[in-house]
Amino acid sequence: MFEKAVKLVFDRKKKMTKDGLVTVEIQLCVSRDCRKYISLGATRATTPEERATYSERAEVKEQMEKYVKLLEAMHLLGEEMTTANLNAHLGITPKEKKEKESVTVPFNGNFIDFMHDSIMNERIEEGTRKVRLVTLGSLVEFGKIQKFSDLTADNIRAFDAWLREDGTRCDVTVAGYHKRLRHYVAEVFERGWIERNPYNLFTYPHGHHRERKPLTEKELEKMRALALPPKEAKARDLFIFSA
């Protein structure tokens, strides 16, 4: 019933950047008194073909379906279709908006500094700290996510592609990077330093662990030849027996 009232709008304010990025918004338009634009961030979808491809993304369709259901629910409940009522359902009130505008963003808006500070000050095992620093190092090497404002679905998607680029990381490994990164992205979002969590618009395959190759006889011989203390030698012998 409300499918036509929910649609994607590209570059509504005609402010394409030098890099070819345009803003994408979901428009909710039931009447003159009920119009709302919800930003999905920026993308390089500038041609009709690119925009059609963007529109077919599963996460975008999921978001649009959610808003169609919201409008249908308002209609069934007999609520007046106004922007004010839409804002109420979306959790946006004049008071909350004012509070958001007054939020002081720390670290000069630098996400890398925030993530590093968080990792170093958390009460976690050193092994956990080490793998989180590895994720941070990869993010620094990637280079496109530095400020809080860089935390967009498109940049997270580009980071995912960068992680897979050389083919050395399987789905499980890449999922681990995202798991550690999204922890800090969620914290930034919850503190009100970014308007939306980019991981709400991005999904990634978790995959399966690669099948381990059995040790060769030559490798087992090397293990047998190692001079070890009694306890370690016993553990080694049990391992070789099971192998």
PDB file of C-alpha atoms in Angstrom, residues 67-241:
ATOM      1  CA  TYR A  67       9.870   2.093   6.532  1.00  0.00           C
ATOM      2  CA  VAL A  68       7.031   0.730   4.384  1.00  0.00           C
ATOM      3  CA  LYS A  69       5.934  -1.373   7.353  1.00  0.00           C
ATOM      4  CA  LEU A  70       6.181   1.669   9.629  1.00  0.00           C
ATOM      5  CA  LEU A  71       3.818   3.664   7.400  1.00  0.00           C
ATOM      6  CA  GLU A  72       1.436   0.712   7.189  1.00  0.00           C
ATOM      7  CA  ALA A  73       1.419   0.382  10.985  1.00  0.00           C
ATOM      8  CA  MET A  74       0.665   4.099  11.399  1.00  0.00           C
ATOM      9  CA  HIS A  75      -2.221   3.754   8.940  1.00  0.00           C
ATOM     10  CA  LEU A  76      -3.669   0.700  10.694  1.00  0.00           C
ATOM     11  CA  LEU A  77      -3.480   2.458  14.066  1.00  0.00           C
ATOM     12  CA  GLY A  78      -5.321   5.430  12.639  1.00  0.00           C
ATOM     13  CA  GLU A  79      -2.452   7.837  13.295  1.00  0.00           C
ATOM     14  CA  GLU A  80      -2.349  11.132  11.462  1.00  0.00           C
ATOM     15  CA  MET A  81       0.267  11.036   8.720  1.00  0.00           C
ATOM     16  CA  THR A  82       2.477  13.977   9.640  1.00  0.00           C
ATOM     17  CA  THR A  83       6.232  14.514   9.758  1.00  0.00           C
ATOM     18  CA  ALA A  84       5.971  15.105  13.496  1.00  0.00           C
ATOM     19  CA  ASN A  85       4.421  11.664  14.019  1.00  0.00           C
ATOM     20  CA  LEU A  86       7.045  10.091  11.772  1.00  0.00           C
ATOM     21  CA  ASN A  87       9.790  11.752  13.809  1.00  0.00           C
ATOM     22  CA  ALA A  88       8.242  10.381  16.990  1.00  0.00           C
ATOM     23  CA  HIS A  89       8.376   6.822  15.621  1.00  0.00           C
ATOM     24  CA  LEU A  90      11.943   7.365  14.427  1.00  0.00           C
ATOM     25  CA  GLY A  91      12.984   8.587  17.866  1.00  0.00           C
ATOM     26  CA  ILE A  92      13.639  12.157  16.703  1.00  0.00           C
ATOM     27  CA  THR A  93      12.188  14.934  18.824  1.00  0.00           C
ATOM     28  CA  PRO A  94      13.168  18.628  18.955  1.00  0.00           C
ATOM     29  CA  LYS A  95      14.729  18.074  22.374  1.00  0.00           C
ATOM     30  CA  GLU A  96      16.802  15.076  21.280  1.00  0.00           C
ATOM     31  CA  LYS A  97      17.921  16.886  18.154  1.00  0.00           C
ATOM     32  CA  LYS A  98      19.136  19.809  20.215  1.00  0.00           C
ATOM     33  CA  GLU A  99      21.054  17.481  22.502  1.00  0.00           C
ATOM     34  CA  LYS A 100      22.725  15.835  19.508  1.00  0.00           C
ATOM     35  CA  GLU A 101      23.849  19.189  18.154  1.00  0.00           C
ATOM     36  CA  SER A 102      25.415  20.081  21.486  1.00  0.00           C
ATOM     37  CA  VAL A 103      27.445  16.869  21.779  1.00  0.00           C
ATOM     38  CA  THR A 104      31.169  17.596  21.996  1.00  0.00           C
ATOM     39  CA  VAL A 105      33.140  15.227  19.771  1.00  0.00           C
ATOM     40  CA  PRO A 106      36.473  14.253  21.411  1.00  0.00           C
ATOM     41  CA  PHE A 107      39.834  13.357  19.850  1.00  0.00           C
ATOM     42  CA  ASN A 108      39.285  16.146  17.282  1.00  0.00           C
ATOM     43  CA  GLY A 109      36.918  13.759  15.568  1.00  0.00           C
ATOM     44  CA  ASN A 110      39.731  11.266  14.894  1.00  0.00           C
ATOM     45  CA  PHE A 111      38.465   7.669  15.050  1.00  0.00           C
ATOM     46  CA  ILE A 112      41.957   6.151  14.875  1.00  0.00           C
ATOM     47  CA  ASP A 113      43.023   8.046  18.008  1.00  0.00           C
ATOM     48  CA  PHE A 114      39.814   7.053  19.793  1.00  0.00           C
ATOM     49  CA  MET A 115      40.205   3.367  18.921  1.00  0.00           C
ATOM     50  CA  HIS A 116      43.874   3.307  19.971  1.00  0.00           C
ATOM     51  CA  ASP A 117      43.113   5.050  23.264  1.00  0.00           C
ATOM     52  CA  SER A 118      40.263   2.635  23.950  1.00  0.00           C
ATOM     53  CA  ILE A 119      42.355  -0.467  23.214  1.00  0.00           C
ATOM     54  CA  MET A 120      45.233   0.678  25.422  1.00  0.00           C
ATOM     55  CA  ASN A 121      42.980   1.547  28.373  1.00  0.00           C
ATOM     56  CA  GLU A 122      40.655  -1.462  28.326  1.00  0.00           C
ATOM     57  CA  ARG A 123      40.961  -4.173  30.952  1.00  0.00           C
ATOM     58  CA  ILE A 124      41.510  -7.062  28.563  1.00  0.00           C
ATOM     59  CA  GLU A 125      43.981  -9.908  28.144  1.00  0.00           C
ATOM     60  CA  GLU A 126      47.192  -8.943  26.364  1.00  0.00           C
ATOM     61  CA  GLY A 127      46.436 -11.447  23.621  1.00  0.00           C
ATOM     62  CA  THR A 128      43.093  -9.755  23.003  1.00  0.00           C
ATOM     63  CA  ARG A 129      44.761  -6.351  23.023  1.00  0.00           C
ATOM     64  CA  LYS A 130      47.296  -7.568  20.469  1.00  0.00           C
ATOM     65  CA  VAL A 131      44.713  -8.777  17.926  1.00  0.00           C
ATOM     66  CA  ARG A 132      42.719  -5.552  18.335  1.00  0.00           C
ATOM     67  CA  LEU A 133      45.874  -3.556  17.625  1.00  0.00           C
ATOM     68  CA  VAL A 134      46.395  -5.673  14.507  1.00  0.00           C
ATOM     69  CA  THR A 135      42.917  -4.629  13.344  1.00  0.00           C
ATOM     70  CA  LEU A 136      43.765  -0.991  14.107  1.00  0.00           C
ATOM     71  CA  GLY A 137      47.038  -1.305  12.168  1.00  0.00           C
ATOM     72  CA  SER A 138      45.172  -2.644   9.141  1.00  0.00           C
ATOM     73  CA  LEU A 139      42.704   0.238   9.380  1.00  0.00           C
ATOM     74  CA  VAL A 140      45.597   2.726   9.411  1.00  0.00           C
ATOM     75  CA  GLU A 141      47.181   0.988   6.406  1.00  0.00           C
ATOM     76  CA  PHE A 142      43.819   1.051   4.577  1.00  0.00           C
ATOM     77  CA  GLY A 143      43.836   4.823   5.057  1.00  0.00           C
ATOM     78  CA  LYS A 144      40.253   5.738   4.131  1.00  0.00           C
ATOM     79  CA  ILE A 145      38.831   5.606   7.658  1.00  0.00           C
ATOM     80  CA  GLN A 146      40.450   8.178   9.906  1.00  0.00           C
ATOM     81  CA  LYS A 147      37.778  10.545  11.211  1.00  0.00           C
ATOM     82  CA  PHE A 148      34.399   9.767  12.759  1.00  0.00           C
ATOM     83  CA  SER A 149      32.856  11.216   9.602  1.00  0.00           C
ATOM     84  CA  ASP A 150      34.637   8.495   7.571  1.00  0.00           C
ATOM     85  CA  LEU A 151      32.560   5.808   9.308  1.00  0.00           C
ATOM     86  CA  THR A 152      30.147   5.184   6.444  1.00  0.00           C
ATOM     87  CA  ALA A 153      28.745   1.974   5.002  1.00  0.00           C
ATOM     88  CA  ASP A 154      30.625   2.595   1.745  1.00  0.00           C
ATOM     89  CA  ASN A 155      33.959   2.946   3.554  1.00  0.00           C
ATOM     90  CA  ILE A 156      33.318  -0.165   5.664  1.00  0.00           C
ATOM     91  CA  ARG A 157      32.480  -2.005   2.448  1.00  0.00           C
ATOM     92  CA  ALA A 158      35.704  -0.718   0.861  1.00  0.00           C
ATOM     93  CA  PHE A 159      37.682  -1.854   3.916  1.00  0.00           C
ATOM     94  CA  ASP A 160      36.135  -5.310   3.560  1.00  0.00           C
ATOM     95  CA  ALA A 161      37.204  -5.437  -0.109  1.00  0.00           C
ATOM     96  CA  TRP A 162      40.717  -4.254   0.823  1.00  0.00           C
ATOM     97  CA  LEU A 163      41.059  -7.015   3.425  1.00  0.00           C
ATOM     98  CA  ARG A 164      40.195  -9.626   0.788  1.00  0.00           C
ATOM     99  CA  GLU A 165      42.249  -8.063  -2.011  1.00  0.00           C
ATOM    100  CA  ASP A 166      45.399 -10.186  -1.782  1.00  0.00           C
ATOM    101  CA  GLY A 167      43.517 -13.432  -1.110  1.00  0.00           C
ATOM    102  CA  THR A 168      45.415 -14.288   2.092  1.00  0.00           C
ATOM    103  CA  ARG A 169      42.423 -13.778   4.420  1.00  0.00           C
ATOM    104  CA  CYS A 170      39.463 -16.153   4.416  1.00  0.00           C
ATOM    105  CA  ASP A 171      35.890 -15.178   5.359  1.00  0.00           C
ATOM    106  CA  VAL A 172      36.433 -16.222   8.979  1.00  0.00           C
ATOM    107  CA  THR A 173      39.533 -14.015   9.307  1.00  0.00           C
ATOM    108  CA  VAL A 174      37.853 -11.010   7.698  1.00  0.00           C
ATOM    109  CA  ALA A 175      34.807 -11.496   9.932  1.00  0.00           C
ATOM    110  CA  GLY A 176      37.165 -11.306  12.916  1.00  0.00           C
ATOM    111  CA  TYR A 177      38.440  -7.913  11.757  1.00  0.00           C
ATOM    112  CA  HIS A 178      34.862  -6.655  11.427  1.00  0.00           C
ATOM    113  CA  LYS A 179      33.882  -8.058  14.823  1.00  0.00           C
ATOM    114  CA  ARG A 180      36.676  -6.102  16.511  1.00  0.00           C
ATOM    115  CA  LEU A 181      36.114  -2.920  14.486  1.00  0.00           C
ATOM    116  CA  ARG A 182      32.336  -2.819  14.879  1.00  0.00           C
ATOM    117  CA  HIS A 183      32.757  -2.932  18.671  1.00  0.00           C
ATOM    118  CA  TYR A 184      34.354   0.545  18.585  1.00  0.00           C
ATOM    119  CA  VAL A 185      32.088   1.838  15.812  1.00  0.00           C
ATOM    120  CA  ALA A 186      29.060   0.898  17.939  1.00  0.00           C
ATOM    121  CA  GLU A 187      30.533   2.771  20.899  1.00  0.00           C
ATOM    122  CA  VAL A 188      31.043   5.904  18.789  1.00  0.00           C
ATOM    123  CA  PHE A 189      27.432   5.663  17.586  1.00  0.00           C
ATOM    124  CA  GLU A 190      26.030   5.100  21.078  1.00  0.00           C
ATOM    125  CA  ARG A 191      27.839   8.196  22.336  1.00  0.00           C
ATOM    126  CA  GLY A 192      26.228  10.274  19.602  1.00  0.00           C
ATOM    127  CA  TRP A 193      29.435  11.111  17.733  1.00  0.00           C
ATOM    128  CA  ILE A 194      28.042   9.764  14.445  1.00  0.00           C
ATOM    129  CA  GLU A 195      24.433   9.890  13.258  1.00  0.00           C
ATOM    130  CA  ARG A 196      24.122   6.226  12.275  1.00  0.00           C
ATOM    131  CA  ASN A 197      25.971   2.950  12.685  1.00  0.00           C
ATOM    132  CA  PRO A 198      27.352   1.961   9.237  1.00  0.00           C
ATOM    133  CA  TYR A 199      27.242  -1.708  10.199  1.00  0.00           C
ATOM    134  CA  ASN A 200      23.432  -1.478  10.153  1.00  0.00           C
ATOM    135  CA  LEU A 201      23.749  -1.097   6.378  1.00  0.00           C
ATOM    136  CA  PHE A 202      26.514  -3.631   5.774  1.00  0.00           C
ATOM    137  CA  THR A 203      26.630  -7.384   6.175  1.00  0.00           C
ATOM    138  CA  TYR A 204      29.559  -9.707   5.565  1.00  0.00           C
ATOM    139  CA  PRO A 205      29.929 -13.490   5.228  1.00  0.00           C
ATOM    140  CA  HIS A 206      31.214 -15.217   8.335  1.00  0.00           C
ATOM    141  CA  GLY A 207      32.352 -18.251   6.356  1.00  0.00           C
ATOM    142  CA  HIS A 208      33.950 -21.443   7.580  1.00  0.00           C
ATOM    143  CA  HIS A 209      37.440 -22.248   8.766  1.00  0.00           C
ATOM    144  CA  ARG A 210      39.757 -23.600   6.093  1.00  0.00           C
ATOM    145  CA  GLU A 211      40.377 -27.323   6.283  1.00  0.00           C
ATOM    146  CA  ARG A 212      43.745 -27.975   7.885  1.00  0.00           C
ATOM    147  CA  LYS A 213      46.219 -30.018   5.880  1.00  0.00           C
ATOM    148  CA  PRO A 214      47.682 -33.071   7.656  1.00  0.00           C
ATOM    149  CA  LEU A 215      51.350 -32.982   8.618  1.00  0.00           C
ATOM    150  CA  THR A 216      53.738 -34.779   6.295  1.00  0.00           C
ATOM    151  CA  GLU A 217      55.971 -37.615   7.459  1.00  0.00           C
ATOM    152  CA  LYS A 218      58.987 -35.301   7.094  1.00  0.00           C
ATOM    153  CA  GLU A 219      57.349 -32.747   9.438  1.00  0.00           C
ATOM    154  CA  LEU A 220      56.545 -35.483  11.968  1.00  0.00           C
ATOM    155  CA  GLU A 221      60.172 -36.666  11.857  1.00  0.00           C
ATOM    156  CA  LYS A 222      61.349 -33.154  12.725  1.00  0.00           C
ATOM    157  CA  MET A 223      59.049 -33.171  15.729  1.00  0.00           C
ATOM    158  CA  ARG A 224      60.320 -36.583  16.856  1.00  0.00           C
ATOM    159  CA  ALA A 225      63.911 -35.343  16.666  1.00  0.00           C
ATOM    160  CA  LEU A 226      63.316 -32.383  19.017  1.00  0.00           C
ATOM    161  CA  ALA A 227      64.989 -32.631  22.430  1.00  0.00           C
ATOM    162  CA  LEU A 228      62.303 -31.650  24.958  1.00  0.00           C
ATOM    163  CA  PRO A 229      61.755 -31.822  28.765  1.00  0.00           C
ATOM    164  CA  PRO A 230      59.897 -34.994  29.904  1.00  0.00           C
ATOM    165  CA  LYS A 231      56.409 -33.421  30.162  1.00  0.00           C
ATOM    166  CA  GLU A 232      56.640 -31.671  26.801  1.00  0.00           C
ATOM    167  CA  ALA A 233      58.143 -34.771  25.190  1.00  0.00           C
ATOM    168  CA  LYS A 234      55.183 -36.828  26.423  1.00  0.00           C
ATOM    169  CA  ALA A 235      52.727 -34.276  24.994  1.00  0.00           C
ATOM    170  CA  ARG A 236      54.662 -34.316  21.721  1.00  0.00           C
ATOM    171  CA  ASP A 237      54.571 -38.132  21.560  1.00  0.00           C
ATOM    172  CA  LEU A 238      50.800 -38.163  22.200  1.00  0.00           C
ATOM    173  CA  PHE A 239      50.283 -35.597  19.454  1.00  0.00           C
ATOM    174  CA  ILE A 240      52.400 -37.590  16.972  1.00  0.00           C
ATOM    175  CA  PHE A 241      50.486 -40.755  17.891  1.00  0.00           C
TER     176      PHE A 241
END
